[in-house]
Amino acid sequence: MARSSISTLFFLLSLSSSTAELTKPSSQNTPWIPPPLPLPPLPSASQLKWQQGEMAMFLHFGPNTFTDSEWGSGQAEPSIFFPTNLDPRQWAAVASAAGFSRLVLTAKHHDGFCLWPSTYTNYSVRSSPWRSGDGDVVAILAAAAREFSLGLGLYLSPWDRHEPCYGKTLEYNEYFLGQMTELLTCYGDIQEVWLDGAKGKDEKDMVYLFDSWFELIHQLQPGAIIFSDAGPDSRWIGDEDAVAGTTCWSLFNKSSTAIGDTKSDRTQGLPSFTRGEGQNHTTTEPVSRRRRVAGVASESEAAGVTSGKENHVVGLANRSRTARIGNSGDQNCLGQFSSVLFFGSTVEPNLISPYPPRIRYSLKGDPHGHDWVAPECDVSIRRGWFWHSSEHPKSPLALLEIYYTSVGRNCLLILNVPPNSLGLISDEDIQVLQNFTAMRRTIFSHNFAEDAIVSAGSTRGGLYDPRFIPSNVIQEGIRSYWAPEECQTNWTLILDLRKSVSFNVLLAQEPIQMGQRVMEFHADVFKEGEWRMIANGTTIGYKRLLLFPVEKAQLLRFVIDKSRADPLISYLGLYFDPFSTTQNLLNASRRPSFNDTGGIGLRLRTTSSNRSLVFRSL
């Protein structure tokens, strides 16, 4: 790096500081400028807490665990439910150690069997031999969650294949709300209620009175987040692979979609994408579980994928399409993949037919939305949602990849870890979670920017108002933030890392309590006398993670190119991911089971000059 270039750069930065000094208050009694106006829609206190939790553990457990099925018929005898070593405390301990913030249990799945002794049906643990009919899985789990300081969520399936009154609108809605009331009044604080619109073909028609359900839930548990395909508090992202859109808004219009609304999709001859669609473990996988992700082309269609806002594409073969990496002039081919993903910036799949509009809408959200309905990504650690002896968990590297495409794209990740027929989380699942946790700690335990000198193109109130100064972006959390002067167009932050360091992950956060604002951004490093772009993106939201080839630099520039209002940035971090090498990501793209790979060792890549390109086929 030329000394003259560095001198010029710091001279320009000093001019910025000198200009800021002119705004220094003349006395300590000079009033401060108030904070910027929040930009609606805004998250509620419960939604803020929910999103800051980042990860929840889903627990699919019930008769299906013992019958090797996914969708139970509702006709299995209650006696089939007999976990000899049931230990929800172990579930909670595993979740806590792996960094999950809450547990969500299938209190009743589609088969109608209740894991608590409901007074409205005999089809429950009351009729099973487990604990002589005196057991209550929900109560035991609630106590374990409190012990480990975890939130508790409950899934109550609207579709009930056992209950005789299902199909009778008034009777079944009364029945459902009776069971919901039991769950929300007998087990303490419930932080999330999970609902979906799954229902098999040729089943009874049923009208769910969702508005009444939502009002009752919020009345009985005011702090609970209600998840469904369409909100009201959090929404399904549109696939069961935990792959959110690279553009992902928490803004949404609840009136634009409905829970389980797939009729319009079918009438157009398009595939249905109702969440959880499928039947049993031996049948063909449902549309929503196939490798075709909403908005992502299949392998045979991959040649037609076109780049969107985010570029820097990498691939392997079929050099008929190319994309330019930053300003370096390098070209890499877009190969024949179902999607080509390079986390630093991504080919935004061409979201056109055959994917229905409502899935595209859920995938990306709406920058003009009137409601705050943050996205939630669901995926199972195994192929199925319930435990099956023939299945094995995904590899730790696959889970790390999932973390990037969910939490790293402004979503909450809810990872299903199904207890086995003994009533325990299997040892191999625990081992994968432990390695996944160790990987995250290795990557994110040290922010190379934590001691950086941070400057900005402008600062609200000048540099002598500590509430909005640039250095706030290296303070963890979203409560503090940098704010630019109003009506400025130079939305730039420069981080001087004090020495040249190697990194390949950028983390950015907005103070979402002030609204989600950023629409486009990019990051540059200063090399050989000029700024070179290393990554770009669209939305940020609560958290955005960008993974790119290893860079070694001292100066990083973060630029907001487009925003709904004056942008606010709460945190910037630079990290080194030693696991996501080219070969590992190739393996992870197939999401192998832990058994297939024999485990992933935590071997670090220490050569800073290794510029392996990272990619993935979905």
XYZ file of C-alpha atoms in Angstrom:
618
model
C 0.000 0.000 0.000
C 1.504 3.325 -1.010
C 2.303 5.728 1.850
C 1.059 8.688 -0.197
C -2.331 7.031 -0.683
C -2.686 6.350 3.025
C -1.675 9.915 3.848
C -4.254 11.277 1.428
C -6.933 9.046 2.903
C -6.296 10.110 6.476
C -6.116 13.766 5.402
C -9.639 13.405 4.026
C -10.777 11.742 7.226
C -9.252 14.567 9.270
C -11.247 17.066 7.203
C -14.403 15.186 8.194
C -13.382 15.378 11.861
C -12.538 19.106 11.544
C -15.917 19.807 9.997
C -17.601 17.946 12.855
C -15.686 20.060 15.363
C -17.438 23.181 14.044
C -20.671 21.754 15.435
C -19.259 21.394 18.951
C -21.723 22.878 21.463
C -20.691 26.298 22.774
C -21.601 25.271 26.309
C -22.649 22.225 28.230
C -26.166 23.633 28.375
C -26.650 23.489 24.621
C -29.608 21.156 23.919
C -28.865 17.939 22.111
C -30.498 17.054 18.840
C -33.268 14.510 19.473
C -32.979 10.988 18.046
C -34.256 10.381 14.527
C -37.883 9.455 14.153
C -38.559 5.712 14.165
C -39.667 4.507 10.738
C -42.861 2.404 10.911
C -43.772 -0.349 10.954
C -41.920 -1.234 14.150
C -41.544 -4.506 16.061
C -43.305 -4.954 19.373
C -41.289 -5.626 22.524
C -42.124 -9.330 22.172
C -41.022 -9.394 18.542
C -37.737 -7.699 19.462
C -37.041 -10.254 22.174
C -38.007 -13.097 19.844
C -35.654 -12.000 17.055
C -32.746 -11.371 19.410
C -33.054 -15.005 20.484
C -31.871 -15.991 16.948
C -32.439 -19.754 17.297
C -35.192 -21.984 18.673
C -35.232 -25.775 18.961
C -38.282 -27.534 17.524
C -39.235 -30.829 19.178
C -41.433 -33.095 17.053
C -42.514 -35.891 19.377
C -45.588 -38.102 19.649
C -47.063 -41.354 18.340
C -45.319 -40.792 14.979
C -42.035 -41.305 16.827
C -43.111 -44.897 17.553
C -44.857 -45.698 14.244
C -42.087 -44.509 11.877
C -44.426 -41.984 10.256
C -44.557 -38.261 9.571
C -48.286 -37.665 9.332
C -50.127 -39.993 11.690
C -53.565 -41.261 10.748
C -55.113 -40.439 14.097
C -56.040 -44.104 14.493
C -52.930 -45.366 16.292
C -53.701 -46.769 19.730
C -52.645 -44.507 22.629
C -50.726 -47.472 24.019
C -48.124 -46.957 21.277
C -46.887 -43.905 23.168
C -44.496 -45.358 25.731
C -41.111 -43.587 25.990
C -39.232 -45.601 28.600
C -36.595 -42.943 29.372
C -38.393 -39.680 28.652
C -36.214 -36.799 29.838
C -37.247 -33.288 28.700
C -34.601 -31.948 31.049
C -32.013 -33.498 28.716
C -33.699 -31.750 25.781
C -33.440 -28.406 27.568
C -29.822 -28.987 28.592
C -28.843 -29.801 24.991
C -30.671 -26.731 23.688
C -29.095 -24.429 26.256
C -25.573 -25.719 25.589
C -26.046 -25.211 21.838
C -27.167 -21.597 22.180
C -30.897 -21.950 21.521
C -33.145 -19.394 23.177
C -36.368 -21.381 23.344
C -38.000 -24.775 22.871
C -41.123 -25.391 20.772
C -42.943 -28.690 21.331
C -45.568 -30.353 19.127
C -48.142 -30.530 21.908
C -50.590 -31.895 19.326
C -49.659 -32.881 15.777
C -51.996 -33.708 12.900
C -52.887 -37.107 14.392
C -54.723 -35.322 17.229
C -52.811 -37.053 20.054
C -52.214 -34.662 22.953
C -48.987 -34.686 24.965
C -50.882 -33.248 27.928
C -53.962 -34.736 29.647
C -56.543 -32.613 27.841
C -60.015 -32.680 29.318
C -61.553 -32.416 25.851
C -60.415 -35.774 24.473
C -59.326 -39.217 25.621
C -56.786 -39.360 22.804
C -53.866 -38.203 24.924
C -51.160 -39.274 27.345
C -53.971 -39.924 29.845
C -54.886 -43.041 27.849
C -51.315 -44.279 27.364
C -49.374 -46.694 29.610
C -46.622 -44.094 30.060
C -46.504 -43.207 33.759
C -49.736 -45.173 34.138
C -51.685 -42.416 32.406
C -50.580 -39.740 34.874
C -47.838 -38.193 32.736
C -47.751 -34.733 31.183
C -44.962 -34.048 28.672
C -45.835 -30.348 28.410
C -45.607 -29.854 32.182
C -42.242 -31.628 32.442
C -40.825 -29.638 29.537
C -42.136 -26.351 30.959
C -40.308 -27.028 34.226
C -37.096 -27.931 32.362
C -37.308 -24.775 30.237
C -37.601 -22.635 33.364
C -34.624 -24.411 34.951
C -32.398 -23.643 31.963
C -33.808 -20.124 31.401
C -35.265 -21.072 28.018
C -38.483 -19.777 26.537
C -41.278 -22.261 25.864
C -43.346 -22.433 22.705
C -46.121 -24.828 21.742
C -47.328 -26.178 18.409
C -51.030 -27.007 18.291
C -52.036 -28.441 14.935
C -55.248 -26.994 13.494
C -55.717 -30.131 11.395
C -56.879 -33.019 13.592
C -57.280 -36.453 11.988
C -58.725 -38.040 15.120
C -61.300 -35.609 16.488
C -64.807 -36.525 15.214
C -66.035 -32.917 15.131
C -63.280 -31.850 12.730
C -65.021 -30.393 9.673
C -67.830 -28.813 11.690
C -66.860 -25.172 11.886
C -68.513 -24.105 15.135
C -67.892 -27.330 17.084
C -64.262 -27.754 16.079
C -63.294 -24.127 16.628
C -64.764 -24.365 20.122
C -62.853 -27.598 20.678
C -59.605 -26.092 19.403
C -59.898 -22.955 21.523
C -60.704 -25.099 24.561
C -57.430 -26.970 24.076
C -55.553 -23.744 23.359
C -56.880 -22.286 26.623
C -55.619 -25.319 28.547
C -52.139 -24.920 27.112
C -51.961 -21.164 27.665
C -53.282 -21.142 31.244
C -51.739 -24.222 32.857
C -48.031 -24.107 31.994
C -46.732 -20.655 32.840
C -45.216 -18.216 30.377
C -45.630 -19.296 26.744
C -43.431 -17.283 24.393
C -44.499 -18.679 21.037
C -47.565 -20.378 19.587
C -46.911 -22.256 16.365
C -49.717 -22.747 13.839
C -49.722 -23.893 10.232
C -52.180 -24.634 7.480
C -51.038 -28.161 6.665
C -53.815 -30.524 5.587
C -53.837 -33.556 3.323
C -55.680 -33.823 0.044
C -59.287 -34.985 0.097
C -59.589 -34.217 3.824
C -62.690 -32.601 5.292
C -63.219 -28.949 4.498
C -62.698 -26.807 7.549
C -62.994 -23.106 8.293
C -60.574 -21.983 10.979
C -61.591 -18.817 12.824
C -58.052 -17.496 12.958
C -58.937 -13.996 14.093
C -60.666 -15.388 17.173
C -57.696 -17.672 17.818
C -55.218 -14.814 17.611
C -57.249 -12.594 19.929
C -57.555 -15.345 22.540
C -53.845 -16.184 22.379
C -52.835 -12.564 22.877
C -55.383 -12.188 25.645
C -54.101 -15.198 27.593
C -50.400 -14.778 26.743
C -49.832 -11.114 25.785
C -46.119 -11.682 25.206
C -46.497 -14.714 22.927
C -45.363 -14.604 19.307
C -47.860 -16.233 16.962
C -46.248 -17.979 13.995
C -48.136 -18.990 10.875
C -47.758 -18.836 7.096
C -49.016 -15.252 7.273
C -48.340 -13.975 10.785
C -49.648 -12.105 12.691
C -46.315 -11.886 14.561
C -43.870 -14.032 12.577
C -44.184 -15.653 9.188
C -43.010 -18.751 7.359
C -40.197 -17.995 4.919
C -41.680 -20.270 2.262
C -39.441 -23.361 2.347
C -38.406 -26.025 4.836
C -34.692 -25.831 4.061
C -34.092 -22.614 6.036
C -32.997 -20.700 2.945
C -34.278 -17.148 3.192
C -34.159 -14.700 0.315
C -30.993 -12.638 0.053
C -33.430 -9.736 0.152
C -35.467 -10.301 3.286
C -37.706 -7.660 4.837
C -39.495 -7.932 8.165
C -42.013 -5.539 6.620
C -45.064 -7.326 5.294
C -48.748 -6.904 4.506
C -50.728 -9.496 6.433
C -53.695 -8.842 4.181
C -51.708 -10.016 1.143
C -51.564 -13.684 2.130
C -53.384 -16.241 4.255
C -52.554 -19.329 6.286
C -52.438 -22.421 4.094
C -53.884 -20.525 1.135
C -52.843 -22.763 -1.745
C -56.103 -22.932 -3.663
C -55.063 -20.194 -6.056
C -51.751 -21.959 -6.637
C -53.441 -25.206 -7.590
C -55.986 -23.578 -9.843
C -53.135 -22.113 -11.856
C -51.585 -25.545 -12.266
C -48.678 -24.592 -10.020
C -47.206 -26.610 -7.162
C -48.612 -26.041 -3.709
C -46.346 -24.832 -0.932
C -48.393 -25.364 2.220
C -45.979 -25.654 5.120
C -45.379 -29.212 6.304
C -46.981 -30.899 3.318
C -46.291 -34.625 3.330
C -47.767 -37.882 4.541
C -45.548 -40.580 5.934
C -41.961 -41.615 6.108
C -42.140 -44.077 3.252
C -43.994 -41.958 0.701
C -42.498 -39.598 -1.845
C -41.293 -36.348 -0.353
C -43.815 -33.486 -0.546
C -43.248 -30.443 -2.695
C -42.259 -28.278 0.258
C -39.628 -30.795 1.371
C -38.022 -31.429 -1.990
C -34.721 -29.852 -2.860
C -36.582 -27.304 -4.913
C -36.613 -24.281 -2.705
C -39.206 -21.576 -3.184
C -37.833 -19.183 -5.740
C -34.817 -21.347 -6.649
C -34.553 -23.144 -9.961
C -34.078 -26.879 -10.191
C -30.795 -28.266 -11.543
C -32.238 -28.643 -15.019
C -33.424 -25.024 -14.924
C -30.266 -23.590 -13.436
C -28.855 -22.358 -16.698
C -31.640 -19.785 -16.713
C -30.829 -18.275 -13.332
C -29.947 -14.621 -13.670
C -28.114 -12.345 -11.296
C -29.997 -9.719 -9.329
C -28.880 -6.934 -7.005
C -26.136 -9.004 -5.440
C -23.337 -10.356 -7.590
C -19.841 -11.794 -7.084
C -20.974 -15.150 -8.426
C -18.867 -18.263 -8.342
C -19.490 -21.605 -9.931
C -17.763 -24.603 -11.401
C -18.710 -25.381 -14.937
C -20.656 -24.286 -17.994
C -18.813 -21.060 -18.753
C -21.638 -19.704 -20.880
C -22.512 -17.236 -18.106
C -20.110 -15.064 -16.164
C -20.317 -12.503 -13.398
C -17.724 -9.960 -12.372
C -16.250 -9.972 -8.878
C -16.079 -6.463 -7.496
C -13.748 -4.134 -9.348
C -10.946 -6.624 -9.709
C -11.914 -7.748 -13.189
C -11.923 -11.405 -12.182
C -14.541 -13.506 -13.869
C -15.982 -16.770 -12.635
C -18.515 -18.910 -14.367
C -22.040 -19.491 -13.191
C -22.271 -23.235 -13.356
C -25.234 -25.491 -13.757
C -26.545 -25.496 -10.207
C -29.995 -25.310 -8.689
C -28.712 -22.011 -7.369
C -25.206 -20.710 -7.043
C -24.576 -19.103 -3.725
C -21.562 -17.124 -2.684
C -22.470 -15.702 0.671
C -20.620 -12.413 0.238
C -23.149 -11.620 -2.419
C -25.578 -13.845 -4.123
C -27.252 -14.649 -7.367
C -30.790 -13.652 -6.508
C -32.766 -16.371 -8.284
C -35.148 -15.219 -10.964
C -38.315 -15.460 -8.887
C -40.701 -16.222 -11.711
C -42.951 -19.196 -12.517
C -43.341 -21.977 -11.421
C -43.334 -20.455 -7.947
C -46.596 -18.872 -6.807
C -46.616 -15.176 -5.973
C -47.450 -15.689 -2.292
C -44.287 -17.757 -1.793
C -42.165 -15.132 -3.480
C -43.827 -12.556 -1.248
C -43.095 -14.507 1.960
C -39.536 -15.186 0.833
C -38.598 -11.525 0.435
C -41.111 -9.512 2.453
C -42.228 -6.075 1.335
C -40.313 -2.775 1.646
C -43.701 -1.045 1.404
C -45.389 -3.328 3.946
C -47.607 -1.858 6.670
C -47.017 -4.631 9.234
C -43.966 -5.950 11.063
C -44.028 -9.716 10.516
C -40.487 -11.025 10.828
C -39.499 -14.205 8.947
C -38.865 -17.574 10.595
C -36.922 -20.410 8.923
C -37.801 -23.982 9.845
C -35.666 -27.011 9.011
C -35.021 -30.401 10.559
C -31.634 -31.722 11.603
C -32.712 -34.972 9.927
C -34.561 -35.673 6.694
C -37.868 -36.110 8.487
C -39.494 -34.071 11.222
C -40.084 -36.997 13.553
C -37.330 -39.374 14.623
C -36.698 -42.421 12.437
C -34.073 -45.035 13.228
C -33.019 -45.149 9.559
C -32.105 -41.460 9.422
C -29.032 -39.576 10.540
C -28.446 -35.898 11.247
C -27.021 -33.346 8.887
C -23.351 -32.516 9.254
C -22.171 -29.631 11.472
C -21.024 -27.831 8.337
C -24.514 -28.113 6.839
C -25.922 -26.522 10.006
C -23.372 -23.732 9.740
C -24.479 -23.162 6.169
C -28.103 -23.062 7.371
C -27.118 -20.483 10.005
C -25.754 -18.210 7.264
C -28.918 -18.531 5.120
C -31.366 -17.987 7.989
C -30.052 -16.029 10.981
C -27.592 -14.382 8.595
C -30.499 -13.142 6.465
C -32.649 -11.426 9.081
C -34.558 -14.563 10.173
C -35.022 -16.609 13.298
C -33.901 -20.211 12.792
C -36.085 -22.910 14.320
C -34.138 -26.166 14.037
C -36.029 -29.374 14.629
C -34.183 -31.921 16.796
C -36.645 -34.791 17.300
C -36.418 -36.931 20.454
C -36.169 -40.661 19.792
C -38.481 -43.466 20.921
C -36.726 -43.629 24.293
C -37.680 -40.003 24.888
C -34.131 -38.668 24.497
C -32.254 -36.605 21.947
C -29.980 -39.081 20.200
C -26.237 -39.028 20.895
C -25.354 -38.468 17.230
C -27.627 -35.413 17.103
C -25.989 -34.059 20.258
C -22.522 -34.549 18.763
C -23.501 -32.615 15.632
C -24.944 -29.786 17.733
C -21.803 -29.634 19.837
C -19.602 -29.340 16.738
C -21.947 -26.768 15.211
C -21.721 -24.732 18.411
C -17.929 -25.004 18.475
C -17.789 -23.780 14.877
C -19.888 -20.715 15.643
C -17.776 -19.920 18.683
C -14.582 -20.250 16.677
C -15.847 -17.876 14.003
C -17.666 -15.267 16.070
C -15.694 -15.175 19.318
C -13.319 -12.510 17.973
C -14.363 -9.424 16.054
C -11.336 -8.022 14.218
C -13.075 -4.644 14.230
C -13.578 -4.430 18.003
C -10.656 -1.989 18.454
C -11.064 -0.189 15.144
C -10.951 3.564 14.731
C -14.287 4.400 13.122
C -15.082 7.520 11.134
C -18.129 8.538 9.118
C -19.120 10.807 6.280
C -21.357 12.659 8.743
C -22.748 12.170 12.234
C -26.042 13.348 13.672
C -25.347 16.067 16.211
C -21.632 16.050 15.411
C -18.939 13.916 16.987
C -19.570 15.387 20.427
C -22.969 13.754 20.794
C -22.107 10.216 21.996
C -25.544 8.836 21.172
C -24.902 8.659 17.429
C -21.104 8.572 17.004
C -19.475 6.189 14.497
C -17.726 4.144 17.212
C -21.130 2.893 18.352
C -20.983 0.351 15.522
C -18.287 -1.663 17.303
C -20.355 -1.901 20.503
C -22.304 -5.174 20.560
C -26.075 -4.977 20.585
C -28.702 -2.959 18.750
C -29.532 -0.342 21.383
C -26.708 1.987 20.361
C -26.162 3.036 16.770
C -24.529 5.444 14.351
C -26.791 7.990 12.686
C -25.773 10.333 9.845
C -26.739 13.954 9.545
C -30.179 14.479 8.040
C -30.513 15.018 4.299
C -27.008 13.721 3.563
C -26.142 11.371 0.727
C -22.717 10.254 1.971
C -23.747 7.299 4.115
C -20.278 5.905 4.718
C -18.402 4.351 7.617
C -14.651 3.705 7.500
C -13.008 1.247 9.890
C -9.282 1.478 10.492
C -8.369 -1.911 11.983
C -4.976 -0.503 13.136
C -3.150 -3.319 11.343
C -3.674 -5.541 8.356
C -5.792 -8.601 9.248
C -7.377 -11.493 7.354
C -11.138 -11.954 7.407
C -13.881 -13.449 5.262
C -17.124 -12.684 7.125
C -18.907 -9.357 7.503
C -21.684 -8.973 10.068
C -24.003 -5.958 9.915
C -26.975 -5.044 12.092
C -29.606 -2.331 12.111
C -31.333 -1.056 15.272
C -34.628 -2.601 14.204
C -36.459 -0.948 17.098
C -36.129 2.150 14.870
C -37.449 0.311 11.821
C -35.786 -1.618 8.998
C -34.257 0.876 6.573
C -31.312 -0.260 4.441
C -32.161 -1.339 0.888
C -28.688 -1.679 -0.646
C -25.139 -1.586 0.694
C -21.613 -2.651 -0.144
C -18.235 -3.087 1.544
C -14.812 -2.161 0.182
C -11.221 -2.660 1.298
C -8.410 -0.190 0.574
C -5.691 -1.927 -1.444
C -2.928 -0.678 -3.668
C -4.133 2.907 -3.434
C -7.790 2.308 -4.262
C -11.037 0.990 -2.782
C -12.029 -2.457 -4.007
C -15.489 -3.903 -3.392
C -15.461 -7.249 -1.614
C -19.188 -7.765 -0.976
C -22.573 -6.167 -1.506
C -26.100 -6.788 -0.402
C -29.648 -5.513 -0.214
C -31.411 -5.775 3.151
C -29.748 -5.961 6.572
C -32.431 -6.018 9.277
C -31.591 -7.548 12.640
C -28.564 -9.416 11.322
C -26.857 -9.875 7.959
C -23.891 -12.180 7.432
C -21.832 -12.055 4.257
C -19.197 -14.702 3.572
C -16.580 -14.008 0.874
C -13.064 -15.044 -0.163
C -10.428 -14.229 2.452
C -9.281 -10.612 2.352
C -6.283 -9.081 4.117
C -6.576 -5.351 4.745
C -6.366 -2.601 7.353
C -9.079 -0.291 6.044
C -12.691 -1.251 5.363
C -15.369 1.043 4.001
C -19.046 0.265 4.596
C -21.380 2.189 2.290
C -25.172 2.359 2.358
C -26.256 2.921 -1.236
C -30.024 3.071 -0.781
C -32.305 3.353 2.244
C -35.977 3.931 3.091
C -34.865 6.858 5.287
C -31.618 8.023 6.857
C -29.880 4.699 7.601
C -28.927 3.663 11.124
C -26.239 1.045 11.786
C -25.920 -0.570 15.188
C -23.094 -3.062 14.655
C -20.370 -4.046 12.221
C -18.154 -7.071 12.742
C -15.344 -8.732 10.785
C -14.615 -12.401 11.394
C -12.671 -15.331 10.019
C -14.507 -18.530 9.074
C -11.919 -21.331 8.799
C -14.472 -24.042 7.965
C -16.261 -22.907 4.816
C -13.622 -23.958 2.305
C -14.479 -24.835 -1.277
C -14.482 -28.578 -0.664
C -16.489 -28.380 2.540
C -19.115 -26.167 0.923
C -19.353 -28.596 -1.983
C -20.119 -31.335 0.526
C -22.458 -29.109 2.498
C -24.389 -28.229 -0.643
C -25.630 -31.807 -0.626
C -26.420 -31.464 3.093
C -24.902 -34.854 3.988
C -25.866 -36.707 7.109
C -23.435 -36.903 9.967
C -23.234 -40.628 9.370
C -22.356 -40.131 5.694
C -19.358 -37.951 6.462
C -18.230 -39.629 9.652
C -18.319 -36.268 11.414
C -16.626 -32.989 10.704
C -13.383 -32.328 12.533
C -12.757 -28.797 13.700
C -9.619 -28.285 11.661
C -8.825 -24.640 11.110
C -7.676 -23.097 7.881
C -4.776 -20.928 8.944
C -3.295 -19.830 5.639
C -4.461 -16.261 5.140
C -3.434 -16.361 1.501
C -5.907 -19.156 0.773
C -8.522 -17.409 -1.360
C -10.759 -20.418 -1.912
C -14.081 -19.450 -3.443
C -17.127 -20.446 -1.435
C -20.215 -21.698 -3.190
C -23.169 -23.938 -2.766
C -25.836 -25.665 -4.828
C -29.247 -25.779 -3.218
